[in-house]
Amino acid sequence: MSELTQNEYREQRLTNMRALEDMGYKPFGHAFKRSGRLAEIRADFEEEKVVTAAGRLTTVRDMGKSIFADIRDGSDRFQIYVQKKSLDEEAFDAFKLLDVGDHIGVEGALFTTRTGESTIKISKWDLLSKSLLPLPEKWHGLKDVEARYRQRYLDLISNPDVRALFDKRIAAIRETRAFLEARGFSEVETPMLQGQAGGAAARPFVTHYTALDQEMYMRIAPELYLKRLLVGGFDKVFELNRSFRNEGLSRTHNPEFTMLEIYEAYTDLSGMKDIIEGLITHLATEVFGGLVVGEGDDAIDFNLPWREVTYRDLILERMGEDWYDLSFEDACARAEKEGLSLDPEWGMMMVTHEVYEKLIEKTLHQPTFVTRFPAELVPLAGACDDDASVVDVFELVIGGKEVAPAYKELNNPLVQRERLDNQAGEDTEKVDTDFLTALEHGMPPAGGMGIGIDRLIMTLAGVDAIRDVILFPQLRQK
RNA sequence: GGGCCGUUAGCUCAGUAGGUAGAGCAAUACACUUUUAAUGUAUGGGUCGACGGUUCGAUCCCGUCACGGCCUACCA
């Protein structure tokens, strides 16, 4: 894909480029002072006003002595009119040597055509940059999925919907930062390159740091560093940035993905709930056009309140009121009857969790807070006050996908040490002992939450492939 | 990692029950001074993903590989 295609198109464009060079144009020229971006020129339209504008030539309608063409910049498309008698003869002839895709700067008077379109009637133009390769077809755009991801620049040029979706992603991230900053949270940056990859249970990417001659890991979550900051006195912090997990690629998984983690001291789950409800309804309203996303049975309704249900109740609802009274064998039999294939290593808790993940989670289409998970599943969360076997957490599930898990954070260093030791097993080097030391200095009680930003944007935008919300998704190297 | 499917002109797509391929857009040339996917006439453009095999002959059948898509697995 990176090889320069030698073909008639490129040859022709090189020929045109050299002809323009011979006439004194610089094919990879120079800056050009424009009156404003095209959207601004449109907004400030006045008949007869002389403006300068720059953009990429996208279509040309040549009628001999009269040419209409469109230029496009990052803000808008604008029609230009090139009339033989309105500019130097040489400049008119040179214009005919341009190819679709070239960047040009123009100067001319604004007017309205008889069909009512705002247009610049040009008196001068200059070549700003030559395009040597043709753009994808103007009518059907670029459809080839692989090309769209590998050559996203072409996708962005030829598919306006794609550009619009990324503009929404950009706006959503900007609004997220503004929302949190308005509530007194500080955005921080913690290490992506870590000595131990903690805070989640994924396989990390491993790299080698030459100067220290040490193995390092790309972070799988920022959690343990953000908690250190809680210890250090930052009592309202968030981080909105990339994490990396060395797992498979799928419709909903990219190895590097954007995660928002939020921690607030002296609060609990209700504080996290307020934030996520406020944030998501804000984004839906301000960026994605309303509190109901999608149509028909697929529509997601973000109007509050959202359903709240315990993990246990969901299990009972799906598997029968007697589920937790069954013998292990009977439970397995019932799960297998529902089509699950069970790992013989599993105990009751894992079988139950398989039921949740395979049979229940995907059915939770409307926003749902699932609460009170088994403690063993969530080693970094604190227990519920009334029942130590479950942790005080919620997982916000939307469209069948886990979008935001929130915890009452575990701040008991003794319990935390035990849980991490148990999880690491033999491999004691995997335990982040400095994190445990930090906890021993006293971490305030806190609520914390992680939000998969890519998935949240997918949900709000109604798209089902994570690759459609990541500008350059991971693909195998060719 | 496993299963199924795909890869044809710059782009979007047809097609060949095995005899080396077509359309639209794009390109080139000519005409045309208010077009909007401009129009009209003419012309050029292909290692049919790569490599092997079968065959007189392979883009088509078979195998291997590459890349992609969907499903699946790993991802508290």
Tab-separated table of N, CA and C in Angstrom, chain A residues 93-159:
chain	number	residue	atom	x	y	z
A	93	ASP	N	-5.463	29.431	-18.714
A	93	ASP	CA	-4.952	28.207	-19.343
A	93	ASP	C	-4.312	27.291	-18.307
A	94	ALA	N	-3.576	27.907	-17.376
A	94	ALA	CA	-2.894	27.107	-16.359
A	94	ALA	C	-3.905	26.383	-15.478
A	95	PHE	N	-5.035	27.027	-15.208
A	95	PHE	CA	-6.049	26.399	-14.354
A	95	PHE	C	-6.492	25.058	-14.932
A	96	LYS	N	-6.498	24.992	-16.260
A	96	LYS	CA	-6.936	23.740	-16.915
A	96	LYS	C	-5.941	22.599	-16.709
A	97	LEU	N	-4.754	22.942	-16.257
A	97	LEU	CA	-3.757	21.889	-15.997
A	97	LEU	C	-3.879	21.313	-14.584
A	98	LEU	N	-4.767	21.886	-13.799
A	98	LEU	CA	-4.947	21.367	-12.430
A	98	LEU	C	-5.647	20.018	-12.458
A	99	ASP	N	-5.360	19.227	-11.438
A	99	ASP	CA	-6.050	17.947	-11.274
A	99	ASP	C	-6.888	17.991	-10.009
A	100	VAL	N	-7.940	17.194	-10.016
A	100	VAL	CA	-8.741	17.055	-8.809
A	100	VAL	C	-7.841	16.535	-7.686
A	101	GLY	N	-7.887	17.197	-6.545
A	101	GLY	CA	-7.021	16.812	-5.434
A	101	GLY	C	-5.952	17.847	-5.145
A	102	ASP	N	-5.655	18.707	-6.139
A	102	ASP	CA	-4.636	19.737	-5.918
A	102	ASP	C	-5.129	20.767	-4.902
A	103	HIS	N	-4.190	21.312	-4.136
A	103	HIS	CA	-4.521	22.401	-3.215
A	103	HIS	C	-4.232	23.720	-3.918
A	104	ILE	N	-5.211	24.616	-3.900
A	104	ILE	CA	-5.004	25.918	-4.540
A	104	ILE	C	-5.444	27.041	-3.605
A	105	GLY	N	-4.905	28.230	-3.874
A	105	GLY	CA	-5.381	29.430	-3.207
A	105	GLY	C	-6.019	30.316	-4.270
A	106	VAL	N	-7.103	30.970	-3.934
A	106	VAL	CA	-7.784	31.807	-4.929
A	106	VAL	C	-8.105	33.169	-4.324
A	107	GLU	N	-8.242	34.150	-5.235
A	107	GLU	CA	-8.722	35.467	-4.826
A	107	GLU	C	-9.833	35.858	-5.782
A	108	GLY	N	-10.902	36.433	-5.256
A	108	GLY	CA	-11.987	36.824	-6.145
A	108	GLY	C	-13.159	37.385	-5.367
A	109	ALA	N	-14.175	37.821	-6.140
A	109	ALA	CA	-15.338	38.464	-5.536
A	109	ALA	C	-16.438	37.435	-5.293
A	110	LEU	N	-17.098	37.571	-4.163
A	110	LEU	CA	-18.229	36.697	-3.852
A	110	LEU	C	-19.437	37.104	-4.688
A	111	PHE	N	-20.191	36.127	-5.149
A	111	PHE	CA	-21.473	36.410	-5.812
A	111	PHE	C	-22.372	35.196	-5.647
A	112	THR	N	-23.621	35.357	-6.052
A	112	THR	CA	-24.571	34.255	-5.969
A	112	THR	C	-24.986	33.851	-7.374
A	113	THR	N	-24.895	32.585	-7.693
A	113	THR	CA	-25.268	32.129	-9.037
A	113	THR	C	-26.783	32.160	-9.180
A	114	ARG	N	-27.241	31.957	-10.385
A	114	ARG	CA	-28.695	32.009	-10.601
A	114	ARG	C	-29.410	30.840	-9.937
A	115	THR	N	-28.656	29.794	-9.561
A	115	THR	CA	-29.302	28.723	-8.803
A	115	THR	C	-29.162	28.967	-7.305
A	116	GLY	N	-28.598	30.132	-6.937
A	116	GLY	CA	-28.592	30.515	-5.526
A	116	GLY	C	-27.401	30.033	-4.737
A	117	GLU	N	-26.337	29.614	-5.430
A	117	GLU	CA	-25.192	29.121	-4.664
A	117	GLU	C	-24.115	30.200	-4.497
A	118	SER	N	-23.665	30.348	-3.261
A	118	SER	CA	-22.574	31.281	-2.971
A	118	SER	C	-21.309	30.808	-3.673
A	119	THR	N	-20.653	31.746	-4.363
A	119	THR	CA	-19.540	31.353	-5.231
A	119	THR	C	-18.494	32.459	-5.234
A	120	ILE	N	-17.231	32.049	-5.417
A	120	ILE	CA	-16.160	33.034	-5.593
A	120	ILE	C	-15.801	33.083	-7.073
A	121	LYS	N	-15.929	34.272	-7.665
A	121	LYS	CA	-15.537	34.444	-9.058
A	121	LYS	C	-14.082	34.874	-9.050
A	122	ILE	N	-13.196	33.998	-9.465
A	122	ILE	CA	-11.794	34.246	-9.159
A	122	ILE	C	-11.125	35.176	-10.172
A	123	SER	N	-10.234	36.009	-9.635
A	123	SER	CA	-9.457	36.908	-10.477
A	123	SER	C	-7.986	36.484	-10.495
A	124	LYS	N	-7.591	35.719	-9.476
A	124	LYS	CA	-6.219	35.205	-9.388
A	124	LYS	C	-6.274	33.868	-8.695
A	125	TRP	N	-5.311	33.021	-9.000
A	125	TRP	CA	-5.202	31.788	-8.218
A	125	TRP	C	-3.748	31.377	-8.177
A	126	ASP	N	-3.420	30.506	-7.243
A	126	ASP	CA	-2.050	29.989	-7.175
A	126	ASP	C	-2.095	28.527	-6.764
A	127	LEU	N	-1.105	27.800	-7.249
A	127	LEU	CA	-0.969	26.400	-6.854
A	127	LEU	C	-0.290	26.346	-5.491
A	128	LEU	N	-0.879	25.632	-4.557
A	128	LEU	CA	-0.279	25.524	-3.222
A	128	LEU	C	0.350	24.158	-2.997
A	129	SER	N	-0.253	23.113	-3.566
A	129	SER	CA	0.345	21.796	-3.448
A	129	SER	C	-0.264	20.861	-4.478
A	130	LYS	N	0.599	20.102	-5.110
A	130	LYS	CA	0.168	19.207	-6.179
A	130	LYS	C	-0.192	17.835	-5.610
A	131	SER	N	-1.253	17.263	-6.094
A	131	SER	CA	-1.639	15.899	-5.731
A	131	SER	C	-1.264	14.968	-6.873
A	132	LEU	N	-0.407	14.002	-6.591
A	132	LEU	CA	0.094	13.131	-7.659
A	132	LEU	C	-0.743	11.876	-7.845
A	133	LEU	N	-1.549	11.562	-6.863
A	133	LEU	CA	-2.368	10.344	-6.974
A	133	LEU	C	-3.839	10.726	-6.928
A	134	PRO	N	-4.666	9.987	-7.666
A	134	PRO	CA	-6.084	10.339	-7.723
A	134	PRO	C	-6.810	9.988	-6.434
A	135	LEU	N	-7.843	10.740	-6.141
A	135	LEU	CA	-8.693	10.445	-4.989
A	135	LEU	C	-9.691	9.354	-5.368
A	136	PRO	N	-10.258	8.703	-4.358
A	136	PRO	CA	-11.307	7.713	-4.649
A	136	PRO	C	-12.487	8.365	-5.361
A	137	GLU	N	-13.301	7.542	-5.933
A	137	GLU	CA	-14.426	8.010	-6.733
A	137	GLU	C	-15.366	8.890	-5.923
A	138	LYS	N	-15.810	9.991	-6.568
A	138	LYS	CA	-16.535	11.012	-5.822
A	138	LYS	C	-17.928	10.567	-5.394
A	139	TRP	N	-18.536	9.682	-6.132
A	139	TRP	CA	-19.938	9.360	-5.863
A	139	TRP	C	-20.095	8.232	-4.847
A	140	HIS	N	-19.344	7.155	-5.018
A	140	HIS	CA	-19.470	6.026	-4.097
A	140	HIS	C	-18.516	6.108	-2.921
A	141	GLY	N	-17.544	7.019	-2.997
A	141	GLY	CA	-16.583	7.123	-1.905
A	141	GLY	C	-15.666	5.910	-1.865
A	142	LEU	N	-14.977	5.772	-0.734
A	142	LEU	CA	-14.070	4.642	-0.548
A	142	LEU	C	-14.787	3.629	0.325
A	143	LYS	N	-15.018	2.418	-0.216
A	143	LYS	CA	-15.777	1.419	0.532
A	143	LYS	C	-14.896	0.315	1.096
A	144	ASP	N	-13.822	0.014	0.400
A	144	ASP	CA	-12.966	-1.100	0.803
A	144	ASP	C	-12.516	-0.904	2.255
A	145	VAL	N	-12.933	-1.846	3.104
A	145	VAL	CA	-12.757	-1.653	4.541
A	145	VAL	C	-11.278	-1.551	4.907
A	146	GLU	N	-10.494	-2.417	4.304
A	146	GLU	CA	-9.069	-2.410	4.616
A	146	GLU	C	-8.422	-1.083	4.213
A	147	ALA	N	-8.748	-0.611	3.028
A	147	ALA	CA	-8.186	0.668	2.575
A	147	ALA	C	-8.669	1.807	3.454
A	148	ARG	N	-9.921	1.744	3.889
A	148	ARG	CA	-10.455	2.802	4.737
A	148	ARG	C	-9.662	2.920	6.041
A	149	TYR	N	-9.249	1.802	6.605
A	149	TYR	CA	-8.505	1.855	7.859
A	149	TYR	C	-7.031	2.159	7.626
A	150	ARG	N	-6.454	1.516	6.616
A	150	ARG	CA	-5.022	1.725	6.387
A	150	ARG	C	-4.750	3.116	5.843
A	151	GLN	N	-5.622	3.590	4.977
A	151	GLN	CA	-5.430	4.921	4.388
A	151	GLN	C	-6.577	5.804	4.854
A	152	ARG	N	-6.644	6.017	6.159
A	152	ARG	CA	-7.764	6.750	6.734
A	152	ARG	C	-7.886	8.132	6.120
A	153	TYR	N	-6.744	8.719	5.701
A	153	TYR	CA	-6.807	10.048	5.085
A	153	TYR	C	-7.729	10.051	3.883
A	154	LEU	N	-7.733	8.949	3.108
A	154	LEU	CA	-8.622	8.893	1.948
A	154	LEU	C	-10.073	8.721	2.393
A	155	ASP	N	-10.256	7.913	3.433
A	155	ASP	CA	-11.587	7.706	4.001
A	155	ASP	C	-12.164	9.050	4.463
A	156	LEU	N	-11.323	9.827	5.119
A	156	LEU	CA	-11.773	11.118	5.651
A	156	LEU	C	-12.123	12.090	4.526
A	157	ILE	N	-11.361	12.018	3.434
A	157	ILE	CA	-11.639	12.919	2.318
A	157	ILE	C	-12.914	12.497	1.606
A	158	SER	N	-13.065	11.196	1.371
A	158	SER	CA	-14.156	10.804	0.468
A	158	SER	C	-15.442	10.400	1.179
A	159	ASN	N	-15.412	10.180	2.478
A	159	ASN	CA	-16.642	9.796	3.173
A	159	ASN	C	-16.982	10.825	4.251
